[in-house]
XYZ file of C-alpha atoms in Angstrom:
206
model
C 0.000 0.000 0.000
C 2.802 2.425 0.846
C 4.568 1.831 -2.463
C 1.339 2.462 -4.379
C 0.720 5.614 -2.369
C 4.240 6.909 -3.011
C 3.983 6.181 -6.728
C 0.633 7.958 -6.893
C 2.071 10.982 -5.077
C 4.730 11.318 -7.774
C 2.152 10.957 -10.560
C -0.020 13.670 -8.991
C 2.949 16.047 -8.907
C 3.498 15.279 -12.580
C -0.155 15.974 -13.410
C -0.787 12.350 -14.424
C -4.056 12.080 -12.530
C -5.723 9.274 -14.456
C -2.707 7.063 -13.744
C -2.675 7.978 -10.056
C -6.346 7.193 -9.449
C -6.215 3.355 -9.626
C -3.078 3.237 -7.492
C -4.821 5.249 -4.802
C -7.896 3.013 -4.905
C -5.664 -0.014 -4.395
C -3.731 1.704 -1.599
C -6.964 2.653 0.169
C -8.264 -0.928 0.059
C -4.991 -2.236 1.455
C -4.771 0.436 4.169
C -8.320 -0.261 5.323
C -7.689 -4.016 5.333
C -4.893 -3.617 7.903
C -6.484 -0.702 9.834
C -3.680 1.702 8.904
C -5.601 4.829 9.876
C -2.850 7.270 8.964
C -2.436 5.823 5.492
C -6.209 5.878 4.970
C -6.243 9.605 5.748
C -3.260 10.272 3.495
C -4.798 8.364 0.594
C -8.129 10.181 0.980
C -6.296 13.502 0.752
C -4.394 12.423 -2.336
C -7.602 11.156 -3.906
C -8.946 14.644 -3.352
C -5.941 16.179 -5.075
C -6.371 13.740 -7.966
C -10.064 14.577 -8.350
C -9.212 18.272 -8.181
C -6.690 17.825 -10.983
C -9.397 16.136 -13.043
C -11.792 19.031 -12.416
C -14.142 17.015 -10.178
C -14.194 19.652 -7.468
C -17.207 18.575 -5.418
C -15.850 15.046 -5.118
C -12.439 16.457 -4.200
C -13.978 18.568 -1.447
C -15.733 15.478 -0.063
C -12.408 13.609 0.135
C -10.728 16.515 1.937
C -13.661 16.706 4.363
C -13.257 12.980 5.048
C -9.497 13.210 5.569
C -9.404 16.312 7.764
C -10.964 14.950 10.999
C -8.852 11.828 10.656
C -5.675 13.920 10.816
C -7.115 15.781 13.807
C -7.815 12.553 15.699
C -4.390 11.153 14.776
C -2.632 14.287 16.049
C -0.849 15.050 12.777
C -0.750 18.861 12.523
C 1.446 19.070 9.419
C -0.788 16.697 7.486
C -3.759 18.768 8.637
C -2.133 21.885 7.198
C -1.495 20.004 3.959
C -5.151 19.018 3.593
C -6.203 22.618 4.272
C -3.765 23.764 1.584
C -5.345 21.349 -0.872
C -8.823 22.543 0.092
C -7.747 26.169 -0.399
C -6.544 25.314 -3.885
C -9.843 23.572 -4.594
C -11.720 26.697 -3.481
C -9.582 28.699 -5.891
C -10.531 26.390 -8.768
C -14.173 26.795 -7.745
C -13.880 30.568 -8.114
C -14.258 31.175 -4.371
C -11.154 33.333 -4.213
C -11.860 35.110 -0.919
C -12.520 31.786 0.824
C -9.364 30.320 -0.730
C -7.250 33.230 0.458
C -8.727 33.110 3.966
C -8.091 29.380 4.367
C -4.598 29.604 2.851
C -3.684 32.479 5.187
C -4.850 30.579 8.277
C -3.010 27.439 7.165
C 0.113 29.486 6.397
C 0.221 30.822 9.964
C 0.034 27.254 11.283
C 2.695 26.036 8.844
C 5.062 28.765 10.005
C 4.407 27.917 13.645
C 5.282 24.290 12.850
C 8.410 25.368 10.894
C 7.030 23.352 7.986
C 9.067 25.016 5.240
C 7.751 22.907 2.385
C 4.148 23.706 3.300
C 4.949 27.415 3.602
C 6.090 27.363 -0.036
C 2.956 25.528 -1.162
C 0.660 27.927 0.654
C 2.429 31.040 -0.600
C 2.102 29.682 -4.134
C -1.629 29.033 -3.664
C -2.109 32.515 -2.233
C -0.229 34.066 -5.128
C -2.204 32.185 -7.772
C -5.495 33.222 -6.145
C -4.334 36.839 -6.018
C -3.349 36.696 -9.686
C -6.735 35.317 -10.680
C -8.358 38.085 -8.627
C -6.342 40.695 -10.543
C -4.355 41.744 -7.457
C -1.081 41.683 -9.347
C 1.213 43.618 -7.024
C 0.185 41.528 -4.004
C 0.632 38.387 -6.068
C 4.107 39.451 -7.139
C 5.205 40.144 -3.568
C 3.780 36.807 -2.432
C 5.586 34.951 -5.215
C 8.881 36.622 -4.318
C 8.398 35.562 -0.683
C 7.547 32.060 -1.843
C 10.648 31.803 -3.977
C 12.775 32.833 -1.014
C 11.170 30.137 1.143
C 11.285 27.321 -1.416
C 13.798 24.516 -1.028
C 15.051 21.606 -3.100
C 13.235 18.879 -1.143
C 10.577 18.545 -3.873
C 13.044 18.740 -6.754
C 12.171 22.447 -7.094
C 8.610 21.680 -8.208
C 7.083 24.549 -6.236
C 9.847 26.886 -7.381
C 9.043 26.078 -11.004
C 5.340 26.795 -10.510
C 6.085 30.108 -8.831
C 8.594 31.134 -11.499
C 6.007 30.582 -14.209
C 3.400 32.528 -12.260
C 5.860 35.384 -11.734
C 6.567 35.408 -15.471
C 2.833 35.884 -16.045
C 2.418 38.641 -13.441
C 1.964 42.075 -15.059
C 4.431 44.705 -13.959
C 6.964 42.323 -12.427
C 9.702 42.648 -15.049
C 10.630 43.173 -18.669
C 9.641 40.813 -21.471
C 13.176 39.423 -21.496
C 13.044 38.750 -17.767
C 9.664 37.024 -18.144
C 11.036 34.820 -20.919
C 13.989 33.850 -18.729
C 11.672 32.923 -15.856
C 9.548 30.821 -18.198
C 12.611 28.994 -19.536
C 13.862 28.176 -16.041
C 10.415 26.973 -15.007
C 9.995 24.805 -18.106
C 13.441 23.257 -17.662
C 12.648 22.232 -14.070
C 9.213 20.861 -14.957
C 10.587 18.934 -17.931
C 13.244 17.382 -15.698
C 10.552 16.366 -13.195
C 8.342 14.856 -15.878
C 5.451 17.262 -15.277
C 2.894 17.035 -18.078
C 0.035 19.189 -16.723
C -0.423 22.067 -14.271
C -4.169 22.687 -13.871
C -3.750 26.021 -12.091
C -2.173 27.525 -15.204
C -5.546 27.267 -16.947
C -6.824 29.849 -14.458
C -4.016 32.239 -15.349
C -4.538 31.695 -19.067
C -8.289 32.157 -18.754
């Protein structure tokens, strides 16, 4: 079950959601069979992220709502922040930008208190994307710059690549040449990581 979960996590990062889905179903069956409550909660969250990537937002929200109290009862505060980050992103996809920003801000405060650097980067990126979609370009730019300063190499620079691309698309944050350079760096990282789809970019393009 753990190997299937880990493989699915990589596929989700790469945007290969249809491939991740059956692995997560198998991992959930196995985790439930042995009463691995933590793995059940983790798989439910990743199923939510997969459904979100496929545009099935109501189903994604239901998975996050199922996972959240499990993390509370298990006493796993970082995983709880991670599920709230995923829910904030789902709210952004749903067009509920104010709700997304509120939840991301609250989760960001908890991530900082936990010194969870990787989650800080994720949440700053979600905040920035929501601000961009809302047309709050200067705030988005400042948030992206803060996110880039907080990002690390633990995820192979995945979050850094997403933020670089968003910064390249932020009006008023640099010359055309600078934007092209940011795009190139982002694309090089994502190509190296095997990323084939980034759903949040559709919001920026729309």
